[in-house]
Amino acid sequence: MSTKFQITLPEPLMVRLKRESDRLHVSTAELIRQTMEDRLKSPRPSKRDPFEAIDCLVRSDETDLAAHVDEYLYG
């Protein structure tokens, strides 16, 4: 079941939308549906601490971190 609704878009956005729908050979409505589907199925980035991933290096017992930083980070 589909629900119809109306939105107002700024003119520059509408121009971009029309250009992209023409390029893809789909209607503007279909492009909006596809874009919304893609946007809403992707998990949003977490609000966690950006340094959490490297916390294990900081709290490590290793004392040669500076000498081997590339090895620890990239394997």
JSON list of C-alpha atoms in Angstrom, two decimals:
[
{"chain": "A", "resi": 1, "resn": "MET", "atom": "CA", "xyz": [0.00, 0.00, 0.00]},
{"chain": "A", "resi": 2, "resn": "SER", "atom": "CA", "xyz": [1.33, 3.44, -0.89]},
{"chain": "A", "resi": 3, "resn": "THR", "atom": "CA", "xyz": [0.65, 6.78, 0.73]},
{"chain": "A", "resi": 4, "resn": "LYS", "atom": "CA", "xyz": [0.66, 9.95, -1.33]},
{"chain": "A", "resi": 5, "resn": "PHE", "atom": "CA", "xyz": [2.20, 13.11, 0.08]},
{"chain": "A", "resi": 6, "resn": "GLN", "atom": "CA", "xyz": [3.44, 16.44, -1.18]},
{"chain": "A", "resi": 7, "resn": "ILE", "atom": "CA", "xyz": [6.76, 18.17, -0.49]},
{"chain": "A", "resi": 8, "resn": "THR", "atom": "CA", "xyz": [8.25, 21.52, -1.45]},
{"chain": "A", "resi": 9, "resn": "LEU", "atom": "CA", "xyz": [11.83, 21.49, -2.73]},
{"chain": "A", "resi": 10, "resn": "PRO", "atom": "CA", "xyz": [14.18, 24.39, -3.34]},
{"chain": "A", "resi": 11, "resn": "GLU", "atom": "CA", "xyz": [14.58, 25.07, -7.06]},
{"chain": "A", "resi": 12, "resn": "PRO", "atom": "CA", "xyz": [18.29, 24.05, -7.18]},
{"chain": "A", "resi": 13, "resn": "LEU", "atom": "CA", "xyz": [17.47, 20.72, -5.57]},
{"chain": "A", "resi": 14, "resn": "MET", "atom": "CA", "xyz": [14.60, 20.13, -7.99]},
{"chain": "A", "resi": 15, "resn": "VAL", "atom": "CA", "xyz": [16.93, 20.82, -10.93]},
{"chain": "A", "resi": 16, "resn": "ARG", "atom": "CA", "xyz": [19.44, 18.29, -9.59]},
{"chain": "A", "resi": 17, "resn": "LEU", "atom": "CA", "xyz": [16.67, 15.76, -8.97]},
{"chain": "A", "resi": 18, "resn": "LYS", "atom": "CA", "xyz": [15.29, 16.13, -12.49]},
{"chain": "A", "resi": 19, "resn": "ARG", "atom": "CA", "xyz": [18.76, 15.92, -14.03]},
{"chain": "A", "resi": 20, "resn": "GLU", "atom": "CA", "xyz": [19.55, 12.73, -12.12]},
{"chain": "A", "resi": 21, "resn": "SER", "atom": "CA", "xyz": [16.20, 11.11, -12.86]},
{"chain": "A", "resi": 22, "resn": "ASP", "atom": "CA", "xyz": [16.72, 11.84, -16.57]},
{"chain": "A", "resi": 23, "resn": "ARG", "atom": "CA", "xyz": [20.20, 10.36, -16.42]},
{"chain": "A", "resi": 24, "resn": "LEU", "atom": "CA", "xyz": [18.89, 7.19, -14.76]},
{"chain": "A", "resi": 25, "resn": "HIS", "atom": "CA", "xyz": [15.78, 7.01, -16.98]},
{"chain": "A", "resi": 26, "resn": "VAL", "atom": "CA", "xyz": [13.43, 6.88, -13.99]},
{"chain": "A", "resi": 27, "resn": "SER", "atom": "CA", "xyz": [10.69, 9.21, -12.81]},
{"chain": "A", "resi": 28, "resn": "THR", "atom": "CA", "xyz": [11.48, 11.81, -10.17]},
{"chain": "A", "resi": 29, "resn": "ALA", "atom": "CA", "xyz": [9.07, 10.00, -7.83]},
{"chain": "A", "resi": 30, "resn": "GLU", "atom": "CA", "xyz": [10.96, 6.73, -8.34]},
{"chain": "A", "resi": 31, "resn": "LEU", "atom": "CA", "xyz": [14.30, 8.43, -7.70]},
{"chain": "A", "resi": 32, "resn": "ILE", "atom": "CA", "xyz": [12.93, 9.94, -4.48]},
{"chain": "A", "resi": 33, "resn": "ARG", "atom": "CA", "xyz": [11.63, 6.50, -3.39]},
{"chain": "A", "resi": 34, "resn": "GLN", "atom": "CA", "xyz": [14.99, 4.84, -4.15]},
{"chain": "A", "resi": 35, "resn": "THR", "atom": "CA", "xyz": [16.93, 7.57, -2.39]},
{"chain": "A", "resi": 36, "resn": "MET", "atom": "CA", "xyz": [14.74, 7.43, 0.70]},
{"chain": "A", "resi": 37, "resn": "GLU", "atom": "CA", "xyz": [14.93, 3.63, 0.77]},
{"chain": "A", "resi": 38, "resn": "ASP", "atom": "CA", "xyz": [18.73, 3.73, 0.61]},
{"chain": "A", "resi": 39, "resn": "ARG", "atom": "CA", "xyz": [18.97, 6.48, 3.23]},
{"chain": "A", "resi": 40, "resn": "LEU", "atom": "CA", "xyz": [16.63, 4.83, 5.70]},
{"chain": "A", "resi": 41, "resn": "LYS", "atom": "CA", "xyz": [18.07, 1.31, 5.49]},
{"chain": "A", "resi": 42, "resn": "SER", "atom": "CA", "xyz": [21.63, 2.44, 6.29]},
{"chain": "A", "resi": 43, "resn": "PRO", "atom": "CA", "xyz": [22.47, 2.54, 9.97]},
{"chain": "A", "resi": 44, "resn": "ARG", "atom": "CA", "xyz": [23.24, 5.99, 11.25]},
{"chain": "A", "resi": 45, "resn": "PRO", "atom": "CA", "xyz": [26.72, 6.66, 12.55]},
{"chain": "A", "resi": 46, "resn": "SER", "atom": "CA", "xyz": [26.98, 6.14, 16.27]},
{"chain": "A", "resi": 47, "resn": "LYS", "atom": "CA", "xyz": [27.54, 8.98, 18.67]},
{"chain": "A", "resi": 48, "resn": "ARG", "atom": "CA", "xyz": [30.32, 7.06, 20.40]},
{"chain": "A", "resi": 49, "resn": "ASP", "atom": "CA", "xyz": [33.79, 8.35, 21.14]},
{"chain": "A", "resi": 50, "resn": "PRO", "atom": "CA", "xyz": [35.81, 8.53, 17.90]},
{"chain": "A", "resi": 51, "resn": "PHE", "atom": "CA", "xyz": [38.94, 7.39, 19.73]},
{"chain": "A", "resi": 52, "resn": "GLU", "atom": "CA", "xyz": [37.30, 4.26, 21.15]},
{"chain": "A", "resi": 53, "resn": "ALA", "atom": "CA", "xyz": [38.73, 2.12, 18.33]},
{"chain": "A", "resi": 54, "resn": "ILE", "atom": "CA", "xyz": [42.32, 2.92, 19.31]},
{"chain": "A", "resi": 55, "resn": "ASP", "atom": "CA", "xyz": [41.73, 2.80, 23.05]},
{"chain": "A", "resi": 56, "resn": "CYS", "atom": "CA", "xyz": [43.27, -0.68, 23.20]},
{"chain": "A", "resi": 57, "resn": "LEU", "atom": "CA", "xyz": [46.56, 0.73, 21.91]},
{"chain": "A", "resi": 58, "resn": "VAL", "atom": "CA", "xyz": [46.66, 3.44, 24.54]},
{"chain": "A", "resi": 59, "resn": "ARG", "atom": "CA", "xyz": [45.85, 1.04, 27.36]},
{"chain": "A", "resi": 60, "resn": "SER", "atom": "CA", "xyz": [48.22, -1.64, 26.08]},
{"chain": "A", "resi": 61, "resn": "ASP", "atom": "CA", "xyz": [51.21, -2.93, 28.03]},
{"chain": "A", "resi": 62, "resn": "GLU", "atom": "CA", "xyz": [53.30, -2.54, 24.87]},
{"chain": "A", "resi": 63, "resn": "THR", "atom": "CA", "xyz": [56.06, 0.04, 25.32]},
{"chain": "A", "resi": 64, "resn": "ASP", "atom": "CA", "xyz": [57.21, 0.22, 21.70]},
{"chain": "A", "resi": 65, "resn": "LEU", "atom": "CA", "xyz": [54.08, 1.78, 20.23]},
{"chain": "A", "resi": 66, "resn": "ALA", "atom": "CA", "xyz": [55.87, 4.66, 18.50]},
{"chain": "A", "resi": 67, "resn": "ALA", "atom": "CA", "xyz": [58.44, 2.37, 16.91]},
{"chain": "A", "resi": 68, "resn": "HIS", "atom": "CA", "xyz": [55.83, -0.07, 15.58]},
{"chain": "A", "resi": 69, "resn": "VAL", "atom": "CA", "xyz": [52.79, 2.16, 15.01]},
{"chain": "A", "resi": 70, "resn": "ASP", "atom": "CA", "xyz": [52.37, 1.14, 11.35]},
{"chain": "A", "resi": 71, "resn": "GLU", "atom": "CA", "xyz": [52.56, -2.55, 12.22]},
{"chain": "A", "resi": 72, "resn": "TYR", "atom": "CA", "xyz": [49.96, -2.20, 14.98]},
{"chain": "A", "resi": 73, "resn": "LEU", "atom": "CA", "xyz": [47.59, -0.11, 12.88]},
{"chain": "A", "resi": 74, "resn": "TYR", "atom": "CA", "xyz": [47.93, -1.80, 9.49]},
{"chain": "A", "resi": 75, "resn": "GLY", "atom": "CA", "xyz": [49.13, -5.31, 10.34]}
]
